[in-house]
Every structure is written in structure tokens, then in C-alpha cells.
Coordinates of C-alpha atoms in Angstrom, one line a residue:
X1 CA -25.0 -3.8 -9.6
X2 CA -26.5 -7.2 -10.1
X3 CA -24.3 -10.4 -10.1
X4 CA -25.4 -13.6 -11.5
X5 CA -23.8 -17.0 -10.8
X6 CA -25.0 -19.9 -12.7
X7 CA -23.7 -23.4 -11.8
X8 CA -24.4 -26.6 -13.8
X9 CA -24.3 -29.8 -11.8
X10 CA -23.9 -33.0 -14.1
X11 CA -24.8 -36.0 -12.1
X12 CA -24.2 -39.6 -13.5
X13 CA -24.5 -42.0 -10.5
X14 CA -22.2 -40.6 -7.8
X15 CA -20.0 -38.6 -10.2
X16 CA -20.5 -34.8 -10.1
X17 CA -18.9 -32.4 -12.5
X18 CA -19.3 -28.7 -12.0
X19 CA -18.9 -25.7 -14.4
X20 CA -19.9 -22.0 -14.5
X21 CA -21.3 -20.2 -17.4
X22 CA -23.6 -17.3 -18.3
X23 CA -24.6 -18.2 -21.9
X24 CA -26.3 -21.6 -21.2
X25 CA -29.7 -22.2 -20.0
X26 CA -31.9 -25.2 -19.1
X27 CA -34.8 -26.0 -21.4
X28 CA -36.9 -29.1 -21.2
X29 CA -34.7 -30.6 -23.6
X30 CA -31.4 -29.9 -21.9
X31 CA -28.9 -27.0 -22.1
X32 CA -28.8 -24.9 -25.5
X33 CA -25.9 -22.7 -26.1
X34 CA -26.7 -19.1 -26.1
X35 CA -30.4 -19.7 -25.5
X36 CA -30.6 -17.3 -22.5
X37 CA -30.6 -18.0 -18.8
X38 CA -32.6 -18.0 -15.6
X39 CA -31.5 -15.3 -13.4
X40 CA -32.2 -14.0 -9.9
X41 CA -31.6 -10.4 -8.6
X42 CA -31.9 -8.6 -5.3
X43 CA -34.4 -5.6 -5.2
X44 CA -32.7 -2.7 -3.5
X45 CA -33.7 -2.0 0.1
X46 CA -32.6 0.0 3.1
X47 CA -29.9 -1.9 5.2
X48 CA -28.0 -1.1 8.3
X49 CA -24.9 -2.2 6.4
X50 CA -25.2 0.4 3.6
X51 CA -21.5 1.3 4.0
X52 CA -20.3 -2.4 3.3
X53 CA -19.6 -2.8 -0.4
X54 CA -21.1 -6.4 -0.2
X55 CA -24.5 -4.7 0.3
X56 CA -24.6 -3.4 -3.3
X57 CA -25.0 -7.0 -4.6
X58 CA -25.9 -9.3 -1.7
X59 CA -28.2 -9.5 1.2
X60 CA -26.2 -7.9 4.0
X61 CA -27.5 -6.6 7.3
X62 CA -27.3 -6.7 11.0
X63 CA -30.0 -8.3 13.0
X64 CA -30.8 -8.5 16.7
X65 CA -32.2 -11.7 18.3
X66 CA -35.9 -11.8 18.0
X67 CA -36.1 -9.5 14.8
X68 CA -37.2 -10.2 11.2
X69 CA -35.5 -9.3 7.8
X70 CA -37.6 -9.0 4.7
X71 CA -36.2 -8.6 1.2
X72 CA -37.6 -9.1 -2.3
X73 CA -35.9 -10.8 -5.2
X74 CA -36.8 -10.9 -9.0
X75 CA -36.5 -14.2 -10.9
X76 CA -36.6 -14.0 -14.6
X77 CA -36.6 -16.4 -17.4
X78 CA -34.7 -15.4 -20.5
X79 CA -34.9 -18.8 -22.2
X80 CA -37.3 -19.8 -25.0
X81 CA -39.0 -22.4 -22.9
X82 CA -41.3 -22.6 -19.9
X83 CA -39.5 -23.4 -16.7
X84 CA -40.5 -24.2 -13.2
X85 CA -38.0 -22.5 -10.8
X86 CA -37.5 -23.8 -7.3
X87 CA -36.4 -21.1 -4.8
X88 CA -34.9 -22.0 -1.5
X89 CA -32.3 -20.9 1.0
X90 CA -29.1 -23.1 1.7
X91 CA -26.1 -23.0 3.9
X92 CA -22.6 -21.2 2.9
X93 CA -19.4 -20.5 4.7
X94 CA -16.3 -18.4 4.4
X95 CA -13.2 -20.6 4.1
X96 CA -9.7 -19.2 3.6
X97 CA -11.0 -16.0 2.0
X98 CA -13.5 -17.8 -0.3
X99 CA -17.3 -18.0 -0.2
X100 CA -18.1 -21.7 -0.1
X101 CA -21.6 -23.0 -0.9
X102 CA -22.9 -26.1 0.8
X103 CA -23.9 -29.0 -1.7
X104 CA -27.6 -29.4 -2.6
X105 CA -30.0 -28.1 0.1
X106 CA -27.4 -28.3 2.9
X107 CA -28.7 -26.3 6.0
X108 CA -27.1 -24.3 8.7
X109 CA -28.8 -21.8 11.3
X110 CA -29.3 -19.0 8.8
X111 CA -31.1 -21.1 6.2
X112 CA -33.3 -22.7 9.0
X113 CA -34.4 -19.2 10.0
X114 CA -35.3 -18.3 6.3
X115 CA -38.6 -18.9 4.3
X116 CA -40.1 -17.8 1.0
X117 CA -43.5 -16.6 0.0
X118 CA -43.4 -18.8 -3.0
X119 CA -41.1 -21.9 -3.1
X120 CA -42.0 -22.7 -6.5
X121 CA -42.3 -20.3 -9.6
X122 CA -43.8 -21.1 -13.0
X123 CA -42.2 -18.8 -15.7
X124 CA -43.2 -18.5 -19.3
X125 CA -40.4 -17.4 -21.9
X126 CA -39.3 -13.9 -21.2
X127 CA -41.4 -13.9 -18.0
X128 CA -40.4 -12.5 -14.5
X129 CA -41.8 -12.8 -11.1
X130 CA -41.1 -11.5 -7.5
X131 CA -40.6 -13.5 -4.5
X132 CA -40.4 -12.4 -0.8
X133 CA -37.7 -13.7 1.3
X134 CA -38.0 -13.6 5.1
X135 CA -35.5 -14.3 7.9
X136 CA -36.8 -14.6 11.5
X137 CA -34.0 -14.6 14.1
X138 CA -34.8 -16.7 17.3
X139 CA -34.6 -15.0 20.7
X140 CA -31.8 -17.1 21.7
X141 CA -29.8 -16.8 18.5
X142 CA -26.0 -16.7 19.1
X143 CA -24.1 -13.5 18.3
X144 CA -21.8 -13.5 15.2
X145 CA -21.8 -13.8 11.4
X146 CA -24.1 -16.0 9.4
X147 CA -23.6 -17.0 5.8
X148 CA -26.0 -18.4 3.3
X149 CA -27.3 -18.3 -0.3
X150 CA -30.8 -18.0 -1.7
X151 CA -31.0 -20.3 -4.7
X152 CA -33.2 -20.2 -7.8
X153 CA -33.0 -23.7 -9.4
X154 CA -34.3 -25.4 -12.5
X155 CA -34.0 -29.2 -13.1
X156 CA -34.2 -31.2 -16.3
X157 CA -35.5 -34.6 -16.1
X158 CA -33.5 -37.6 -17.7
X159 CA -34.6 -38.3 -21.3
X160 CA -33.6 -42.0 -21.2
X161 CA -36.5 -44.4 -20.9
X162 CA -36.9 -46.1 -17.5
X163 CA -35.6 -43.1 -15.5
X164 CA -31.9 -43.5 -16.2
X165 CA -29.5 -41.1 -17.8
X166 CA -28.3 -37.6 -16.9
X167 CA -30.1 -35.0 -14.6
X168 CA -29.0 -31.4 -15.1
X169 CA -29.4 -28.8 -12.3
X170 CA -29.1 -25.2 -13.0
X171 CA -28.8 -23.0 -9.9
X172 CA -28.3 -19.2 -9.8
X173 CA -28.0 -17.6 -6.4
X174 CA -27.8 -14.4 -4.2
X175 CA -25.3 -14.6 -1.2
X176 CA -26.3 -13.7 2.3
X177 CA -24.0 -12.1 4.8
X178 CA -25.8 -11.5 8.1
X179 CA -24.6 -10.7 11.5
X180 CA -26.5 -11.2 14.7
X181 CA -26.3 -9.0 17.6
X182 CA -27.8 -5.9 19.3
X183 CA -27.3 -2.4 18.0
X184 CA -26.8 -1.2 14.6
X185 CA -24.3 -2.2 11.9
X186 CA -21.3 -4.2 13.4
X187 CA -18.2 -2.3 13.6
X188 CA -15.7 -2.9 10.8
X189 CA -11.9 -2.7 11.3
X190 CA -8.8 -4.6 10.1
X191 CA -4.9 -4.5 10.7
X192 CA -2.1 -5.1 8.3
X193 CA 1.0 -7.0 9.7
X194 CA 4.7 -6.2 9.0
X195 CA 5.9 -6.3 5.3
X196 CA 8.3 -9.0 4.2
X197 CA 10.6 -9.2 1.0
X198 CA 10.8 -12.8 -0.4
X199 CA 12.5 -14.4 -3.2
X200 CA 10.7 -17.5 -4.4
X201 CA 12.1 -20.7 -5.7
X202 CA 11.1 -19.7 -9.4
X203 CA 13.0 -16.5 -9.0
X204 CA 9.9 -14.1 -8.4
X205 CA 10.1 -11.2 -5.9
X206 CA 7.3 -10.9 -3.5
X207 CA 6.1 -8.5 -0.9
X208 CA 4.1 -10.5 1.6
X209 CA 2.0 -9.5 4.8
X210 CA -1.0 -10.7 6.8
X211 CA -4.3 -8.8 7.2
X212 CA -6.5 -9.6 10.3
X213 CA -10.2 -8.8 10.5
X214 CA -10.4 -7.3 14.1
X215 CA -13.9 -5.9 13.6
X216 CA -17.4 -7.7 13.6
X217 CA -18.2 -7.5 9.9
X218 CA -17.2 -9.5 7.0
X219 CA -15.0 -7.6 4.7
X220 CA -14.5 -7.3 1.0
X221 CA -10.9 -6.2 0.6
X222 CA -8.8 -4.8 -2.2
X223 CA -5.6 -2.8 -2.5
X224 CA -2.3 -2.2 -3.9
X225 CA 1.5 -1.8 -3.3
X226 CA 3.9 1.1 -4.3
X227 CA 7.5 1.1 -4.2
X228 CA 9.6 4.4 -4.0
X229 CA 12.9 5.6 -2.9
X230 CA 14.6 2.8 -4.7
X231 CA 18.1 2.8 -6.1
X232 CA 18.8 5.9 -8.1
X233 CA 15.4 7.1 -7.0
X234 CA 13.4 4.3 -8.9
X235 CA 9.7 3.9 -8.3
X236 CA 7.3 0.9 -9.0
X237 CA 3.6 0.7 -8.9
X238 CA 0.8 0.9 -7.8
X239 CA 0.8 -3.0 -8.1
X240 CA -2.5 -4.8 -7.2
X241 CA -2.4 -7.0 -4.2
X242 CA -3.6 -10.6 -4.2
X243 CA -5.9 -11.6 -1.3
X244 CA -9.0 -13.6 -0.6
X245 CA -12.3 -12.3 -1.8
X246 CA -13.9 -12.0 1.7
X247 CA -12.5 -11.9 5.1
X248 CA -14.6 -13.1 8.0
X249 CA -14.4 -11.5 11.5
X250 CA -11.4 -12.7 13.6
X251 CA -9.7 -14.3 10.5
X252 CA -6.4 -13.6 9.3
X253 CA -5.3 -14.2 5.6
X254 CA -2.1 -13.6 3.7
X255 CA -1.7 -10.7 1.3
X256 CA 0.9 -11.1 -1.6
X257 CA 2.1 -8.7 -4.1
X258 CA 4.2 -10.3 -7.1
X259 CA 6.7 -8.0 -8.7
X260 CA 8.3 -7.9 -12.2
X261 CA 11.6 -9.8 -12.7
X262 CA 14.7 -7.8 -12.8
X263 CA 13.7 -5.4 -9.9
X264 CA 16.7 -4.1 -8.1
X265 CA 17.2 -5.6 -4.5
X266 CA 16.7 -2.2 -2.9
X267 CA 16.4 -0.8 -0.3
X268 CA 12.9 0.4 -1.2
X269 CA 10.2 2.1 0.8
X270 CA 7.1 -0.2 0.5
X271 CA 3.5 1.3 0.9
X272 CA 0.6 -1.2 1.2
X273 CA -2.8 0.2 1.1
X274 CA -6.0 -1.9 1.6
X275 CA -9.6 -1.0 1.8
X276 CA -13.1 -2.4 2.3
X277 CA -15.6 0.3 1.2
X278 CA -14.8 3.5 3.0
X279 CA -12.6 1.7 5.6
X280 CA -8.9 2.2 4.6
X281 CA -5.7 0.9 6.2
X282 CA -2.1 1.3 5.2
X283 CA 1.4 0.0 6.2
X284 CA 4.8 1.1 5.1
X285 CA 8.3 -0.2 5.7
X286 CA 11.9 -0.2 4.2
X287 CA 12.5 -3.5 2.4
X288 CA 15.4 -5.2 0.6
X289 CA 14.9 -8.3 -1.4
X290 CA 17.0 -11.2 -0.4
X291 CA 19.9 -12.6 -2.6
X292 CA 19.1 -16.3 -2.0
X293 CA 16.2 -18.1 -3.5
X294 CA 13.6 -19.0 -0.9
X295 CA 15.0 -16.5 1.6
X296 CA 13.0 -14.0 3.5
X297 CA 14.0 -10.4 4.7
X298 CA 11.9 -9.0 7.5
X299 CA 11.3 -5.3 7.0
X300 CA 12.1 -2.4 9.3
X301 CA 9.0 -0.6 10.6
X302 CA 7.7 2.8 9.7
X303 CA 10.1 3.2 6.7
X304 CA 13.2 3.9 8.8
X305 CA 16.3 2.6 7.0
X306 CA 18.2 -0.3 8.4
X307 CA 21.4 1.8 8.7
X308 CA 19.7 4.3 11.1
X309 CA 18.4 1.6 13.3
X310 CA 21.8 -0.1 13.5
X311 CA 23.5 3.2 14.2
X312 CA 21.0 3.9 17.0
X313 CA 21.4 0.5 18.6
X314 CA 25.4 0.9 18.4
X315 CA 25.0 4.3 20.1
X316 CA 22.9 2.9 22.8
X317 CA 25.4 0.0 23.5
X318 CA 28.3 2.5 23.7
X319 CA 26.2 4.7 26.1
X320 CA 25.6 1.7 28.4
X321 CA 29.4 0.7 28.3
X322 CA 30.5 4.3 29.2
X323 CA 28.2 4.5 32.1
X324 CA 29.3 1.2 33.5
X325 CA 33.0 2.4 33.1
X326 CA 32.3 5.6 34.9
X327 CA 30.6 3.7 37.8
X328 CA 33.5 1.2 38.1
X329 CA 36.1 4.2 38.3
X330 CA 34.0 6.0 40.8
X331 CA 33.8 3.0 43.1
X332 CA 37.5 2.3 42.8
X333 CA 38.3 5.8 43.8
X334 CA 36.2 5.6 46.9
X335 CA 37.9 2.4 47.8

């Protein structure tokens, strides 16, 4: 599986406009619709994070301090013009479930550890070239996740006389998810919090929870919700859950499932299942959607109906009262 991300940066003075596309490419005369593209792809290699689904597309590995990672990438030119491609590493981060690229050649620790065998590639139309990417981790590197991106960039010079005008930059990249620490692949784990039934101001019914990455690897999560044991035996789902694309270690993010309008209040048995590669977790509860707009109903755990919980609590209180009465009578008789 190969993923391409092509970003055009239109710069006029200090104004920057960003758009994404896969049918535009840069030529010496500017972008031409459907003229091809400049692409970069990762050559498959053995990795300690083979079970991580991110490793199918991106540079994903676990590195001990003092070790070296070597990967090869292929850059191709599908345009009808000669292009000079600049290849370089840059910083990235994971913010609120999204992979965020640093502007320009922004650096972080990971990008400072990286180098390439060819920083500039000259490609004829239809040509392709291999480049070797190396990451050398310092002996004193701190443990933890590191994020970056390997860019292949083509720039078009301004066509206005005197150096003014518009500069177009075309970048296509491969993300990097690396973890620094001893041993093999970092342990992956996550937990799902309690399920809550909500009724939004727009009248939408939601099931909401929180997922926490309790492991040491970045996760690529997906999942769905199923409702069963509803009024008159109704069922609904599976319904896709909405959550961030990636979840960094130690981070918690909300999980939301929007439901169709007109769904009965319940009670329902809600089963939420999430997975990242072969790692799977689930949570279930009995929920009832609130009557009031903007209200929240906290679910009972493990699918026990609320009536059973209330009956058990009432029985416990009666038992305590009976024991207290017996103790009082016994002491009165002795007196």
C-alpha cells in the first residue's frame, strides 16, 4: 500500500494558501491540470513494528540509542517536464489525533538525526530514482516517540521579470513514526472509558467515550458501535466511530458515535469495539438517551440494567438497617 500526499504552497509576500491534490503537478511553467505528479514511496523493509498497521505505509520502527536505521525510497516523475527534486527530512508532531507537519524545513530531534544519500535528484519525464534514508540515534537520545516526515519537493521559479510574482512549491512526503528505547517493538495497549449517552442541541443522539493510549507505541485506531436489546428487541449498527487518525502514547482522545434521528431512548446495550492492527479492545454498557437537549446520561457498567443496580442498592440498605435494629434491641434487653 502506498500513500501519496501532494501539498501546494502558494506564496505571495507573507500570504500562504494550502490545498491538496493528486491530479496537479509542477512543470517549469507552473501547475498543469492532469499532467501527472511527482511521487515518493517507501521500499518495503523488515521492521520491528511489523504488527503496527502504520508500518504498511510509513517509516515505523523501534530504535535503541546508538543504533542506525536505513530505509530506501523511490521518487518518480510522472510529469511531461524535467524536474529537480529536493529530498529532505523535516519535523512533525501528533496533535489532538492529527499528524501535523512543521512548516518549511522545520527541525526536531528526529529530523536532525536523519540524512540522505542524495539531497537533490534530477528526473526526466517518466523517470524514477532510488534514495537512501538514514537515521542515526545518538547514544544520549531520550526515550519516547519521535515524529517526522521525509519530503520530496519541487519548486517553480517566479515568471515575473525582476524576481517578483508567485513561487509554487510542490511537496510529497512519507511520514515517520519512530520510538527510541531498548528492546524490540514498544508494547501497544489502550483502554476505553465508560460510555455516555448524549442529546445535542441540534437533536442528535450520541454515544461518547474516551480512549487512552496506555502503551508505548503510536496507534492507528478504528472501530464501531452496536446497539442491541433495545425496546421491542430492536438492534442498530454496527455504526462507525469517529476518532482521531493517530493516538500518541500517554494521550487520551474522545470517541464519538452519531446515531440516526428517531432512535428510541432505550434502554439499550451498547458495545463499542476499537482496534489498532491486531490489538483489539471493547467496552459495553446499558445506556438510555436523555430527554432534555444537551443532557448527558452516564451508563451503567458491564451491561447490567439500572433496575438491577437500584434493587441491589435498596436491598443492601435494608440489610444494614435490619442489622442495626437487631443490635439496638439486643443491647436494650441486656440493660
